[in-house]
Coordinates of C-alpha atoms in Angstrom, one line a residue:
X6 CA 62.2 0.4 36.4
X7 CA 61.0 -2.9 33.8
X8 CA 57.9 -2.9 36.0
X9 CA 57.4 1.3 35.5
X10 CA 57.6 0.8 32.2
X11 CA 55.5 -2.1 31.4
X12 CA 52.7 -0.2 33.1
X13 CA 53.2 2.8 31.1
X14 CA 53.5 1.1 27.8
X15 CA 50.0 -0.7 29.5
X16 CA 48.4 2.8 30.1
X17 CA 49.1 4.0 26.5
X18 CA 48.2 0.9 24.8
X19 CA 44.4 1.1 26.8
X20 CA 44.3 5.0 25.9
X21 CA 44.4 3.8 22.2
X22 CA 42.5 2.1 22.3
X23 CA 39.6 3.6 24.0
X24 CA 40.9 6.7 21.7
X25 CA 39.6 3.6 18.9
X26 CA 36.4 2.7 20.2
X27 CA 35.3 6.3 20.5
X28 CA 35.9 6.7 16.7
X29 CA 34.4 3.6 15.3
X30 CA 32.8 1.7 18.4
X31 CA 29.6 3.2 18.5
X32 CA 27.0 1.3 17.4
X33 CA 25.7 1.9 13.1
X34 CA 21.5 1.5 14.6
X35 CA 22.3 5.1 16.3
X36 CA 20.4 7.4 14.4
X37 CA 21.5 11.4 13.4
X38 CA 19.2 14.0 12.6
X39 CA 20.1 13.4 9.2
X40 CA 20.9 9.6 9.3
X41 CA 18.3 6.7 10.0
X42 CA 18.7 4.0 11.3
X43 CA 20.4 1.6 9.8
X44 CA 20.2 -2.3 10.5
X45 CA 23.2 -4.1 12.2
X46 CA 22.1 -7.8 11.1
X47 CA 21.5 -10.0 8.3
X48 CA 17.8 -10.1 8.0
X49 CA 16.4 -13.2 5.9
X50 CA 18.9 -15.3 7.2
X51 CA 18.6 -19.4 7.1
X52 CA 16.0 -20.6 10.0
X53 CA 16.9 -21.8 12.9
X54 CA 14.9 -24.5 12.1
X55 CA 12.4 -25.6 9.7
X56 CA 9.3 -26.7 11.5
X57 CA 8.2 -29.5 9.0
X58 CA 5.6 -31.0 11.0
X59 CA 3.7 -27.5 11.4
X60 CA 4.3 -27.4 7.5
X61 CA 2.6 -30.5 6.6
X62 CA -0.7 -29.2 9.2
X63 CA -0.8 -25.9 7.5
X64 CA -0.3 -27.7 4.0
X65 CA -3.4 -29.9 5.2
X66 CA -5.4 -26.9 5.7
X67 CA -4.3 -25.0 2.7
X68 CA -5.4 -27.9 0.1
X69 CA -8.6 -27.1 1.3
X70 CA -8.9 -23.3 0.3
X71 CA -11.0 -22.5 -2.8
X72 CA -8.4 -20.2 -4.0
X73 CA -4.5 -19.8 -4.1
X74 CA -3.4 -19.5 -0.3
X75 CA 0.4 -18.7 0.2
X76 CA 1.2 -18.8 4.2
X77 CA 4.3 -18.1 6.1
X78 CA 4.8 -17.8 9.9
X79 CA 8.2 -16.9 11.8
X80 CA 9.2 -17.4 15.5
X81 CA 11.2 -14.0 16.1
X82 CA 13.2 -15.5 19.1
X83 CA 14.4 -18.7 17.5
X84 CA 14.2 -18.0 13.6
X85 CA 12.1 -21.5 12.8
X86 CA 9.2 -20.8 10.2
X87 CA 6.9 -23.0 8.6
X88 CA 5.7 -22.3 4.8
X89 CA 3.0 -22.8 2.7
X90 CA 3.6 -21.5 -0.8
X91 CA 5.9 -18.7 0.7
X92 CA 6.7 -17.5 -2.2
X93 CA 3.4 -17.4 -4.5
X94 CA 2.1 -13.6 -5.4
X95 CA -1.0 -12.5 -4.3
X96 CA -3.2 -9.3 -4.5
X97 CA -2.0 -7.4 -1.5
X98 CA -5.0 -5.2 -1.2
X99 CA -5.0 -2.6 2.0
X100 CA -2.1 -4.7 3.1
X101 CA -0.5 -1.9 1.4
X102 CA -1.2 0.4 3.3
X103 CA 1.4 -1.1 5.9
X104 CA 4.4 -0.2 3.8
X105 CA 2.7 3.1 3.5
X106 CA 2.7 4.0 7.7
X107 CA 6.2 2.9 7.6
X108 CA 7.0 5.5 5.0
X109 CA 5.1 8.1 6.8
X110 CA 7.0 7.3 10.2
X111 CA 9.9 7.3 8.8
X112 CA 9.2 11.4 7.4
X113 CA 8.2 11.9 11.2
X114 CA 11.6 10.2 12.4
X115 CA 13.8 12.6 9.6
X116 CA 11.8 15.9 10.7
X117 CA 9.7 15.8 7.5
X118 CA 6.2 16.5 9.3
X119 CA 5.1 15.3 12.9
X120 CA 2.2 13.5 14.3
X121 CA 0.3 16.2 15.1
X122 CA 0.7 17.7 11.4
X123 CA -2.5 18.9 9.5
X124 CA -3.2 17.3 6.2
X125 CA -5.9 18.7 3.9
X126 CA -7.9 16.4 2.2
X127 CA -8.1 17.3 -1.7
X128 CA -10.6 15.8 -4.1
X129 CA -8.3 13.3 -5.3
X130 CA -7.9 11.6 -2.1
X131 CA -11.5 11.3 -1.9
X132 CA -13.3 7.8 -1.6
X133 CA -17.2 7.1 -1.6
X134 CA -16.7 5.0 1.6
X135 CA -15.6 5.5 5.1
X136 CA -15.2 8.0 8.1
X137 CA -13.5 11.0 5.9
X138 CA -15.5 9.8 2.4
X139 CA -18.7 10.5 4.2
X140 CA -17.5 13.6 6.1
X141 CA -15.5 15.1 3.8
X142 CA -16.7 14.0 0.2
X143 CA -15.0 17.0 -1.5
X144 CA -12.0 17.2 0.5
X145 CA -11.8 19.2 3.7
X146 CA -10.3 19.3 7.0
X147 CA -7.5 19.2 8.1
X148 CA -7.2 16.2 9.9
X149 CA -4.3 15.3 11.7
X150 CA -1.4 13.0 10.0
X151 CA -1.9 10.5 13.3
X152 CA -5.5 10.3 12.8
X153 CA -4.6 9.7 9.0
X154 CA -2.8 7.0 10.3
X155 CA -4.9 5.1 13.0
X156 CA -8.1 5.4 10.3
X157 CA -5.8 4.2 7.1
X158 CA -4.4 1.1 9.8
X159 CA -6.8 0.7 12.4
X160 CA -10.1 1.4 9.7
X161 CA -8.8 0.9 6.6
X162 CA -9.9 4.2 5.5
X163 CA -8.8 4.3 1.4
X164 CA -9.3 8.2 2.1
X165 CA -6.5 8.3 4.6
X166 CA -4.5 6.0 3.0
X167 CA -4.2 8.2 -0.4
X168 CA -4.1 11.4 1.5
X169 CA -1.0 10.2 3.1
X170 CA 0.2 8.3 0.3
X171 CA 0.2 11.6 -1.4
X172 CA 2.2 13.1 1.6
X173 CA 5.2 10.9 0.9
X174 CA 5.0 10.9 -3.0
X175 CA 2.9 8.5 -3.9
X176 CA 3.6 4.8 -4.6
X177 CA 6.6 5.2 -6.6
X178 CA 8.3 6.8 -3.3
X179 CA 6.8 3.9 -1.0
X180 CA 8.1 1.2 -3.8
X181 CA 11.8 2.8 -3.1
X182 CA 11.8 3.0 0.6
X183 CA 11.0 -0.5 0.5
X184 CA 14.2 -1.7 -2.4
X185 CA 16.3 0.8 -0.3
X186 CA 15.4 -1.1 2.9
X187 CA 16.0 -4.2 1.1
X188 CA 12.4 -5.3 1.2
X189 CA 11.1 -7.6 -1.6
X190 CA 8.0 -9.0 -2.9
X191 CA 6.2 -6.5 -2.0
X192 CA 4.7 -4.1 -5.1
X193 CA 3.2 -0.8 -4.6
X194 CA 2.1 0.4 -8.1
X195 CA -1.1 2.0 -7.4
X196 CA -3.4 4.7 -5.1
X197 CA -6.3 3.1 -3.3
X198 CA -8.9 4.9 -6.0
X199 CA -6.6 4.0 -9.3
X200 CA -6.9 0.0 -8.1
X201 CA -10.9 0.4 -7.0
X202 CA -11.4 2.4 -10.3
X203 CA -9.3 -0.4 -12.4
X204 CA -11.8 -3.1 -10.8
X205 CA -14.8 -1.3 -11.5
X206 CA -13.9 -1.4 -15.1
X207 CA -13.6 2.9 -15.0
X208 CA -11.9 4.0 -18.7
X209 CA -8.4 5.4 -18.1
X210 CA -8.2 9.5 -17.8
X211 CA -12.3 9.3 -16.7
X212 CA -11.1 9.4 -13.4
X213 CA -10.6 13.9 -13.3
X214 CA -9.8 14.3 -9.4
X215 CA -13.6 14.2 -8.9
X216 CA -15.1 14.1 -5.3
X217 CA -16.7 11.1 -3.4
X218 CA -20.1 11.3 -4.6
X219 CA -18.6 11.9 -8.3
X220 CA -16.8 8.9 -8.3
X221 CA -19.5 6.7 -6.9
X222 CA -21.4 7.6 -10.0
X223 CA -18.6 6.6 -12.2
X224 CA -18.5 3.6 -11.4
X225 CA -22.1 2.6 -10.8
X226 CA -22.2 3.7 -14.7
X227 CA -19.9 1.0 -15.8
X228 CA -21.4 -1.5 -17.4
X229 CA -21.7 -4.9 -16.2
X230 CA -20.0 -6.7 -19.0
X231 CA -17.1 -4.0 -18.5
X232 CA -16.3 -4.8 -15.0
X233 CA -17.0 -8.4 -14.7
X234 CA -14.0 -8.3 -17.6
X235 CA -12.1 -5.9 -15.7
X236 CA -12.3 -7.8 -11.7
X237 CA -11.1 -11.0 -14.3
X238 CA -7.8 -9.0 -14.8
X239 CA -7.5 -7.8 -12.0
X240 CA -6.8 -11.5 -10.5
X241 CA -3.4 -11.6 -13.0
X242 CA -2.4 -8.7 -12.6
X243 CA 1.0 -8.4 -11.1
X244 CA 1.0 -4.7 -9.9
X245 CA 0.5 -4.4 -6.1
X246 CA 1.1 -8.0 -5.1
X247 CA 3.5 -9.3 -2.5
X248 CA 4.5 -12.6 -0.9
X249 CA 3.7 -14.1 2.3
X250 CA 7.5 -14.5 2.8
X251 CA 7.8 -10.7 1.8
X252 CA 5.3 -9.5 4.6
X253 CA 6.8 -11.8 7.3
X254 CA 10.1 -10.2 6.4
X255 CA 8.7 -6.3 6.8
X256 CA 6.5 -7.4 10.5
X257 CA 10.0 -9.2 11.3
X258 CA 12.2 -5.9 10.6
X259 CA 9.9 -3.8 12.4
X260 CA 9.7 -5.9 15.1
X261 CA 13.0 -6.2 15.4
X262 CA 13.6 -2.4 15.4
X263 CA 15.4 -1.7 12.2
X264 CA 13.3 0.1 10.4
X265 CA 12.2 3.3 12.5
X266 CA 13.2 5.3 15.7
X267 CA 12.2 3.0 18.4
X268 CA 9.3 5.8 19.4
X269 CA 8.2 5.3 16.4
X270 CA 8.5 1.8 15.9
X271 CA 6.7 1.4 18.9
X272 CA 3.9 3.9 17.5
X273 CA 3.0 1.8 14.8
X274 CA 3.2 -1.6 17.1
X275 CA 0.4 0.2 19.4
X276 CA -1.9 0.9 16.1
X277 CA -1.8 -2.5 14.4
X278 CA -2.5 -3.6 17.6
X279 CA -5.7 -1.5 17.5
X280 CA -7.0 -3.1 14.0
X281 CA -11.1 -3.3 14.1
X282 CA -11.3 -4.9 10.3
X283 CA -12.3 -8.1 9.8
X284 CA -12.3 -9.9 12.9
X285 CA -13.1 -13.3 12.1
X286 CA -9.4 -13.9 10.6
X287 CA -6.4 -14.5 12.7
X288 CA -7.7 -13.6 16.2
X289 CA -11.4 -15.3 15.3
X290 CA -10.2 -18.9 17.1
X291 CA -7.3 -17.4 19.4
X292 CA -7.9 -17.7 23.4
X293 CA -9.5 -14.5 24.5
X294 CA -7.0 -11.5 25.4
X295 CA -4.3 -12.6 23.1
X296 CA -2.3 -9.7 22.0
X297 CA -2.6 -9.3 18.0
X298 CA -1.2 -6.2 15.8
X299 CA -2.0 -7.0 12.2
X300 CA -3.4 -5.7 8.8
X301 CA -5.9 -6.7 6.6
X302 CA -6.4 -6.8 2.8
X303 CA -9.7 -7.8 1.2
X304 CA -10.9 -7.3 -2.4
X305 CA -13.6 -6.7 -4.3
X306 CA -16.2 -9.9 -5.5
X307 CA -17.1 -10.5 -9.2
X308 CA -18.9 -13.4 -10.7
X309 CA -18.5 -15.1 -7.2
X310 CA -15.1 -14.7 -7.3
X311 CA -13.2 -12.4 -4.3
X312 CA -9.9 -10.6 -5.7
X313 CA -8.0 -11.8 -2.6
X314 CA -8.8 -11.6 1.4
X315 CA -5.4 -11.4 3.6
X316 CA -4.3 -10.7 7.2
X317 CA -0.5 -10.4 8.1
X318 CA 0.7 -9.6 11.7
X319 CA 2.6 -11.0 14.6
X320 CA 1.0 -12.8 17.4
X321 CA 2.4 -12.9 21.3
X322 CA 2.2 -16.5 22.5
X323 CA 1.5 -17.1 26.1
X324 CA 5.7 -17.2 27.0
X325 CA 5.6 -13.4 25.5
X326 CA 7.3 -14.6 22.3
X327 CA 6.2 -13.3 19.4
X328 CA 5.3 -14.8 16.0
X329 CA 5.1 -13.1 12.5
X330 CA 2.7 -14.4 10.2
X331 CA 1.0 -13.7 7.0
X332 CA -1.8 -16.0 5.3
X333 CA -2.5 -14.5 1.6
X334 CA -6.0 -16.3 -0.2
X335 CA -6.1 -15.2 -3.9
X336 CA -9.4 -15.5 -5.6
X337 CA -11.9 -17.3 -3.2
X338 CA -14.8 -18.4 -3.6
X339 CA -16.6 -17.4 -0.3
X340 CA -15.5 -14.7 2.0
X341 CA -16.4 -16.4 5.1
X342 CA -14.9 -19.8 4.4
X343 CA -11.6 -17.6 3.7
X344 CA -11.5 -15.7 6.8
X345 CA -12.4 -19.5 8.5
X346 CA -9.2 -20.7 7.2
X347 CA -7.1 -17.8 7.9
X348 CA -8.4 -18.2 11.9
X349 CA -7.7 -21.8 11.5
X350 CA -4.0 -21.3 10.5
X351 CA -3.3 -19.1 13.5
X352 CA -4.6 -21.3 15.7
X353 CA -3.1 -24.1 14.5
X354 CA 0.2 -22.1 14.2
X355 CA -0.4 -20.7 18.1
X356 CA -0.5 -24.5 19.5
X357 CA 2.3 -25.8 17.8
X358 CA 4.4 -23.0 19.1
X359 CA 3.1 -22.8 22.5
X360 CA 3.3 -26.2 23.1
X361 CA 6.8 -26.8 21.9
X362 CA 10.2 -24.3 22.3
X363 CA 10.2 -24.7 18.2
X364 CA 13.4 -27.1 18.6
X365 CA 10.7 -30.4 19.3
X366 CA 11.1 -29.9 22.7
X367 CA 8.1 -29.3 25.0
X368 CA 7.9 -26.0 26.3
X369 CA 8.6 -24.8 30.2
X370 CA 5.7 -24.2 31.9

C-alpha cells in the first residue's frame, strides 16, 4: 500500500507540474499576432574576451586615417571584440537606412503592410539621383515595399529610403523602435532630402515638397560661400550619428534573431548580403567568394573634406562563424584612401580570427 501511494503522490506531483510548464514554460521569443518578439538574453554583455593584440593592429592602422576613424568588430560565437574608438560619434550617412528596413520588417511581421505592398511615391520622397529619382522625378508608381527595400539597401536609393521612411512615420518613429529595442548610439533625426538639403546649404522652409528636378535646382542655386559653411557644420553636427559599438550591437541583435520574425530576419540577412555600393571597402581585400551582408554610408565632399564614408556588416569566416563589424571615418581627406583602410581593417580583422579560435589558440583545421 506505501508503494501505491508513493506512485500516486509521484503521478500528481509530475501532472503539476507539467500543468506549470504549460502556463509559464513556453519560451518569451514566441511571437503573437499582436506581440513581437521579445529577446530572452542580455545583449551588450562583457566579452568573452578582449582581443588586445587585434586592438593594437587595428589601432596601427587607424593612426593612419586622415580623419576620425571609430572601429569595432565582434565574434558572435565567442563574444571577443576588438575596439578602436568604439565609442566616438560619427556621421552615419545611408547607414541609416539600416535601422529604417528593420522598422519596416518589423510592420510586415505585426500585419501592418506586406512585402508585396504598393507604395506611391509623392514629391516629397523625391531625390534628383537614382533608379526611382530618374524614373519617377514627380512621384509615381507604385512600386512595391520589397523593391523599396532592396533599392534603399542594396542601391542606396535616398528615394526609397524616404518613401519608406515615410511609411513608418518618419524618423521620430525609427528613433523609438530603436530606444524601445534598447538600441543606442544610433541617431535618426533627419529624411535623406532634409540632411542633403542641410549640406547643400538650402534656407529652411525653401524646401516646398518639390519634385526631383525642382530640387536639383535648389541646390545648384546655393551659393558657394553658403554651402562650403554649411558641409563645415554639418561635420559637428550631432543629429544622425551613431557609434561603431552602437552598429555592432544592431548587426549582433539581428543576427542573433531578436529583433524580427526569423522570416524576416532572414529577409533582410539575404539583402545586405546583395549590397552593390561601394565595393572597395570591407570586401575590397577579402579572399574571393567570402560571404558579406553590409551597409554603406558615404557623404558629401567640401573644401576637400568628405562628411564621413562608413561600412558596417558581419563577415562569415572560413569555419562559418560569423563576425560583426563596423569601421566609421569621419571627415577624410581622400575617398579612396578611406575605403583602402576600411578593406584593410577587415582583412586584418579576417586573419586574426581565422587563424586563431579568439581564445589565442590556433584554430582546427
Amino acid at each position: 500500500m506505501k508503494r501505491i501511494a508513493a506512485l500516486v503522490v509521484a503521478a500528481v506531483v509530475l501532472h503539476a507540474a507539467w500543468l506549470a510548464f504549460r502556463a509559464t514554460g513556453r519560451p518569451r521569443s514566441v511571437s503573437t499576432p499582436d506581440t513581437p518578439a521579445v529577446a530572452t538574453r542580455t545583449i551588450g554583455r562583457e566579452p568573452a574576451y578582449a582581443d588586445t593584440a587585434l586592438e593594437a593592429r587595428l589601432g596601427a592602422i587607424a593612426r593612419g586615417a586622415t580623419g576620425r576613424c571609430a572601429i569595432m568588430a565582434k565574434h558572435l560565437r565567442t563574444g571577443a571584440v576588438a575596439r578602436f574608438n568604439a565609442g566616438t560619434a560619427i556621421p552615419l550617412l545611408s547607414v541609416v537606412k539600416l535601422p529604417v528596413a528593420l522598422v519596416v520588417l518589423d510592420g510586415v511581421d505585426q500585419a501592418r503592410w506586406s512585402l508585396s505592398t504598393p507604395v506611391t511615391l509623392l514629391a516629397q520622397d523625391m531625390h534628383p539621383r537614382g533608379e526611382l529619382g530618374d524614373r519617377y522625378p514627380r512621384g509615381g508608381g507604385p512600386v512595391s515595399l520589397h523593391r523599396l527595400l532592396l533599392l534603399m539597401t542594396t542601391r542606396s536609393d535616398n528615394t526609397a529610403a524616404d518613401a519608406l521612411m515615410r511609411l513608418v512615420g518618419g524618423p521620430p518613429a525609427v528613433t523609438k523602435w530603436l530606444e524601445r529595442h534598447g538600441i543606442r548610439d544610433l541617431r535618426v533625426d533627419r529624411t535623406e532630402r532634409g540632411l542633403g538639403n542641410d549640406w547643400y546649404g538650402l534656407a529652411p522652409g525653401a524646401d516646398t515638397a518639390g519634385s526631383a528636378e525642382e530640387i536639383r535646382e535648389l541646390r545648384a542655386g546655393v551659393p558657394g560661400a553658403v554651402h562650403d559653411s554649411a558641409a563645415q557644420a554639418m561635420l559637428l553636427d550631432p543629429r544622425d550619428t551613431g557609434t561603431a559599438e552602437g552598429c555592432v550591437d544592431l548587426l549582433e541583435r539581428l543576427w542573433d534573431g531578436v529583433l524580427l520574425s526569423a522570416a524576416m530576419t532572414d529577409t533582410l540577412k539575404s539583402i545586405l548580403a546583395r549590397c552593390r555600393t561601394a565595393p572597395n571597402r570591407l570586401p575590397a581585400m577579402l579572399p574571393k567568394g567570402t560571404p558579406v551582408a553590409r551597409k554603406t554610408g558615404t557623404g558629401g565632399t567640401a573644401s576637400g573634406v568628405t562628411v564621413a564614408i562608413n561600412d558596417v556588416g558581419v563577415i562569415r569566416l572560413p569555419n562559418g562563424d560569423d563576425v560583426a563589424i563596423a569601421v566609421l571615418i569621419g571627415e577624410p581627406r581622400g575617398i579612396r584612401r578611406a575605403e583602402r583602410l576600411i578593406a584593410r581593417v577587415a582583412r586584418t580583422v579576417f586573419d586574426a580570427w581565422s587563424a586563431t579560435d579568439t581564445t589565442g589558440h590556433a584554430a582546427v583545421p
